[in-house]
Amino acid sequence: GGVAFLNALPGLEKVELANGDEQTGVRILRRALEEPLRRIATNAGQDGSVVVQKVMSLKKGQGYDAATDSYGDMIALGIIDPAKVTKAALENAVSIAGMVLTTNVLVTDAPDDNRPNAGVTADMGMY
């Protein structure tokens, strides 16, 4: 997973930036696009930045299999990273972020102190 986002990174090089704010936005987006794969690798006990750099140097269609700590053809490894779904998720996240940045007030639920602890989840490094 995460390879579809990495494949989008070259598109950021083509964006014409008018000012420093836009450059900052592209830097934030670049880091955000790398983060899913970085997190997958970190959760598998690997250095996420090293895995991201390695995958970026691979041919299109190749990626990282965290279960076996190996690199290869994603389809042959049985890993499907659907670009259409990934694109929709990114578009929605950017839309929400833009709305939050232009909103003066955000409303959220107050923390519920009586809610039971969720316990250990899969993304906490426990296997």
mmCIF file of C-alpha atoms in Angstrom, residues 5 26 33 37 50 56-57 60 63 84 97 101 103 111 122 124-125:
data_model
loop_
_atom_site.group_PDB
_atom_site.id
_atom_site.type_symbol
_atom_site.label_atom_id
_atom_site.label_comp_id
_atom_site.label_asym_id
_atom_site.label_seq_id
_atom_site.Cartn_x
_atom_site.Cartn_y
_atom_site.Cartn_z
ATOM 1 C CA PHE A 5 0.424 8.193 -3.525
ATOM 2 C CA VAL A 26 3.248 21.558 -1.891
ATOM 3 C CA LEU A 33 1.713 11.539 0.157
ATOM 4 C CA LEU A 37 3.910 3.994 3.154
ATOM 5 C CA VAL A 50 14.380 4.285 3.912
ATOM 6 C CA MET A 56 10.563 5.675 -5.165
ATOM 7 C CA SER A 57 13.610 4.214 -6.938
ATOM 8 C CA LYS A 60 6.211 1.653 -11.614
ATOM 9 C CA GLY A 63 6.383 -1.615 -3.990
ATOM 10 C CA LYS A 84 -9.145 5.516 -7.941
ATOM 11 C CA ALA A 97 -8.425 20.656 5.131
ATOM 12 C CA LEU A 101 -8.402 26.516 7.106
ATOM 13 C CA THR A 103 -13.436 28.355 8.964
ATOM 14 C CA PRO A 111 -14.305 14.104 25.548
ATOM 15 C CA ALA A 122 -3.029 -2.948 15.388
ATOM 16 C CA MET A 124 0.350 0.537 18.035
ATOM 17 C CA GLY A 125 3.135 -1.830 17.027
#
